[in-house]
Amino acid sequence: MDEWEMWEMHDKVRLSAGERLALLQIEASLRQDRRFARRMGVARPGVWLPVAVLLLGVSSVFVAVMGLRTSDPALLWCFALLWPLTLLQAFRLLCRAARQRPTPGARITRWL
């Protein structure tokens, strides 16, 4: 039996309602497992968000301090543009950290 015949037989197989439900539950739990997705090459490690929050926070503080010391409107406008972006990324980071883990007693995230 070659591959084409196997695919034709595969199309003729029908799953019962219980089997379809079990398959959907398995697929849903696999989609939620980040470690499995990372091993399969689907998800990236996600180290860029904490780095981005750190860099945005440092740059926002630097621009704010320099803007206040020199009273340069350009620096103050840069701070006005950077600060909401910093808050948005920090909020995303907190949401990621607060997301519940499927196993009790697990760390909040792999970097905390």
PDB file of C-alpha atoms in Angstrom:
ATOM      1  CA  MET A   1       0.000   0.000   0.000  1.00  0.00           C
ATOM      2  CA  ASP A   2       1.532   3.341  -1.010  1.00  0.00           C
ATOM      3  CA  GLU A   3       1.070   6.763   0.592  1.00  0.00           C
ATOM      4  CA  TRP A   4      -1.786   7.827  -1.676  1.00  0.00           C
ATOM      5  CA  GLU A   5      -3.855   4.779  -0.748  1.00  0.00           C
ATOM      6  CA  MET A   6      -3.187   5.455   2.933  1.00  0.00           C
ATOM      7  CA  TRP A   7      -4.422   9.052   2.534  1.00  0.00           C
ATOM      8  CA  GLU A   8      -7.548   7.820   0.764  1.00  0.00           C
ATOM      9  CA  MET A   9      -8.225   5.405   3.620  1.00  0.00           C
ATOM     10  CA  HIS A  10      -7.577   8.182   6.125  1.00  0.00           C
ATOM     11  CA  ASP A  11     -10.314  10.288   4.572  1.00  0.00           C
ATOM     12  CA  LYS A  12     -12.838   7.468   4.974  1.00  0.00           C
ATOM     13  CA  VAL A  13     -12.318   7.186   8.737  1.00  0.00           C
ATOM     14  CA  ARG A  14     -14.972   8.976  10.794  1.00  0.00           C
ATOM     15  CA  LEU A  15     -14.638   9.824  14.456  1.00  0.00           C
ATOM     16  CA  SER A  16     -17.452   9.494  16.924  1.00  0.00           C
ATOM     17  CA  ALA A  17     -18.661  12.511  18.873  1.00  0.00           C
ATOM     18  CA  GLY A  18     -16.786  11.397  21.996  1.00  0.00           C
ATOM     19  CA  GLU A  19     -13.567  10.873  20.052  1.00  0.00           C
ATOM     20  CA  ARG A  20     -13.871  14.285  18.422  1.00  0.00           C
ATOM     21  CA  LEU A  21     -14.439  15.896  21.834  1.00  0.00           C
ATOM     22  CA  ALA A  22     -11.414  14.102  23.300  1.00  0.00           C
ATOM     23  CA  LEU A  23      -9.299  15.161  20.329  1.00  0.00           C
ATOM     24  CA  LEU A  24     -10.407  18.794  20.706  1.00  0.00           C
ATOM     25  CA  GLN A  25      -9.544  18.734  24.415  1.00  0.00           C
ATOM     26  CA  ILE A  26      -6.090  17.303  23.702  1.00  0.00           C
ATOM     27  CA  GLU A  27      -5.436  19.921  21.028  1.00  0.00           C
ATOM     28  CA  ALA A  28      -6.585  22.732  23.351  1.00  0.00           C
ATOM     29  CA  SER A  29      -4.284  21.591  26.156  1.00  0.00           C
ATOM     30  CA  LEU A  30      -1.362  21.298  23.727  1.00  0.00           C
ATOM     31  CA  ARG A  31      -2.008  24.827  22.453  1.00  0.00           C
ATOM     32  CA  GLN A  32      -1.807  26.166  26.027  1.00  0.00           C
ATOM     33  CA  ASP A  33       1.462  24.364  26.841  1.00  0.00           C
ATOM     34  CA  ARG A  34       4.185  26.910  26.065  1.00  0.00           C
ATOM     35  CA  ARG A  35       7.068  24.552  26.763  1.00  0.00           C
ATOM     36  CA  PHE A  36       5.689  22.057  24.246  1.00  0.00           C
ATOM     37  CA  ALA A  37       5.212  24.821  21.672  1.00  0.00           C
ATOM     38  CA  ARG A  38       8.761  26.016  22.276  1.00  0.00           C
ATOM     39  CA  ARG A  39      10.111  22.481  21.810  1.00  0.00           C
ATOM     40  CA  MET A  40       8.140  22.144  18.597  1.00  0.00           C
ATOM     41  CA  GLY A  41       9.588  25.438  17.368  1.00  0.00           C
ATOM     42  CA  VAL A  42       6.299  27.366  17.377  1.00  0.00           C
ATOM     43  CA  ALA A  43       6.835  29.843  20.216  1.00  0.00           C
ATOM     44  CA  ARG A  44       9.845  32.026  20.851  1.00  0.00           C
ATOM     45  CA  PRO A  45      11.399  32.278  24.298  1.00  0.00           C
ATOM     46  CA  GLY A  46      10.018  35.796  24.871  1.00  0.00           C
ATOM     47  CA  VAL A  47      13.033  37.488  26.391  1.00  0.00           C
ATOM     48  CA  TRP A  48      12.550  40.667  24.342  1.00  0.00           C
ATOM     49  CA  LEU A  49       9.639  42.111  26.331  1.00  0.00           C
ATOM     50  CA  PRO A  50      11.534  42.409  29.650  1.00  0.00           C
ATOM     51  CA  VAL A  51      14.544  43.838  27.812  1.00  0.00           C
ATOM     52  CA  ALA A  52      12.319  46.344  25.995  1.00  0.00           C
ATOM     53  CA  VAL A  53      10.682  47.456  29.255  1.00  0.00           C
ATOM     54  CA  LEU A  54      14.077  47.898  30.881  1.00  0.00           C
ATOM     55  CA  LEU A  55      15.510  49.917  27.994  1.00  0.00           C
ATOM     56  CA  LEU A  56      12.384  52.055  27.627  1.00  0.00           C
ATOM     57  CA  GLY A  57      12.321  52.737  31.365  1.00  0.00           C
ATOM     58  CA  VAL A  58      15.981  53.763  31.474  1.00  0.00           C
ATOM     59  CA  SER A  59      15.646  55.947  28.393  1.00  0.00           C
ATOM     60  CA  SER A  60      12.451  57.566  29.709  1.00  0.00           C
ATOM     61  CA  VAL A  61      14.099  58.452  33.008  1.00  0.00           C
ATOM     62  CA  PHE A  62      17.192  59.762  31.233  1.00  0.00           C
ATOM     63  CA  VAL A  63      15.174  61.931  28.821  1.00  0.00           C
ATOM     64  CA  ALA A  64      12.976  63.234  31.666  1.00  0.00           C
ATOM     65  CA  VAL A  65      15.942  64.184  33.839  1.00  0.00           C
ATOM     66  CA  MET A  66      17.831  65.824  30.982  1.00  0.00           C
ATOM     67  CA  GLY A  67      14.681  67.603  29.822  1.00  0.00           C
ATOM     68  CA  LEU A  68      14.046  69.033  33.285  1.00  0.00           C
ATOM     69  CA  ARG A  69      17.680  70.060  33.801  1.00  0.00           C
ATOM     70  CA  THR A  70      18.044  71.787  30.445  1.00  0.00           C
ATOM     71  CA  SER A  71      14.407  72.866  29.950  1.00  0.00           C
ATOM     72  CA  ASP A  72      14.732  71.787  26.322  1.00  0.00           C
ATOM     73  CA  PRO A  73      11.244  71.353  24.797  1.00  0.00           C
ATOM     74  CA  ALA A  74      12.492  68.677  22.391  1.00  0.00           C
ATOM     75  CA  LEU A  75      13.593  66.448  25.279  1.00  0.00           C
ATOM     76  CA  LEU A  76      10.340  67.024  27.124  1.00  0.00           C
ATOM     77  CA  TRP A  77       8.382  66.036  24.001  1.00  0.00           C
ATOM     78  CA  CYS A  78      10.542  62.919  23.648  1.00  0.00           C
ATOM     79  CA  PHE A  79       9.642  62.018  27.214  1.00  0.00           C
ATOM     80  CA  ALA A  80       5.959  62.669  26.471  1.00  0.00           C
ATOM     81  CA  LEU A  81       6.187  60.183  23.599  1.00  0.00           C
ATOM     82  CA  LEU A  82       8.321  57.578  25.373  1.00  0.00           C
ATOM     83  CA  TRP A  83       6.461  57.406  28.676  1.00  0.00           C
ATOM     84  CA  PRO A  84       3.107  56.018  27.394  1.00  0.00           C
ATOM     85  CA  LEU A  85       4.965  53.419  25.348  1.00  0.00           C
ATOM     86  CA  THR A  86       6.935  52.438  28.441  1.00  0.00           C
ATOM     87  CA  LEU A  87       3.752  52.116  30.496  1.00  0.00           C
ATOM     88  CA  LEU A  88       2.086  50.020  27.789  1.00  0.00           C
ATOM     89  CA  GLN A  89       5.008  47.587  27.592  1.00  0.00           C
ATOM     90  CA  ALA A  90       5.239  47.400  31.400  1.00  0.00           C
ATOM     91  CA  PHE A  91       1.512  46.603  31.532  1.00  0.00           C
ATOM     92  CA  ARG A  92       2.000  43.823  28.963  1.00  0.00           C
ATOM     93  CA  LEU A  93       4.858  42.453  31.063  1.00  0.00           C
ATOM     94  CA  LEU A  94       2.713  42.493  34.220  1.00  0.00           C
ATOM     95  CA  CYS A  95      -0.133  40.763  32.386  1.00  0.00           C
ATOM     96  CA  ARG A  96       2.252  38.070  31.229  1.00  0.00           C
ATOM     97  CA  ALA A  97       3.581  37.626  34.761  1.00  0.00           C
ATOM     98  CA  ALA A  98       0.085  37.476  36.267  1.00  0.00           C
ATOM     99  CA  ARG A  99      -1.210  34.894  33.806  1.00  0.00           C
ATOM    100  CA  GLN A 100      -2.036  31.710  35.666  1.00  0.00           C
ATOM    101  CA  ARG A 101       0.097  28.637  35.174  1.00  0.00           C
ATOM    102  CA  PRO A 102      -1.554  25.242  34.659  1.00  0.00           C
ATOM    103  CA  THR A 103       0.450  23.510  37.416  1.00  0.00           C
ATOM    104  CA  PRO A 104       0.108  24.632  41.031  1.00  0.00           C
ATOM    105  CA  GLY A 105       3.298  25.826  42.642  1.00  0.00           C
ATOM    106  CA  ALA A 106       4.931  26.718  39.328  1.00  0.00           C
ATOM    107  CA  ARG A 107       6.889  29.923  38.976  1.00  0.00           C
ATOM    108  CA  ILE A 108       4.971  32.885  37.592  1.00  0.00           C
ATOM    109  CA  THR A 109       7.194  33.122  34.536  1.00  0.00           C
ATOM    110  CA  ARG A 110      10.511  31.556  33.681  1.00  0.00           C
ATOM    111  CA  TRP A 111      12.395  34.807  34.356  1.00  0.00           C
ATOM    112  CA  LEU A 112      10.811  35.483  37.791  1.00  0.00           C
TER     113      LEU A 112
END
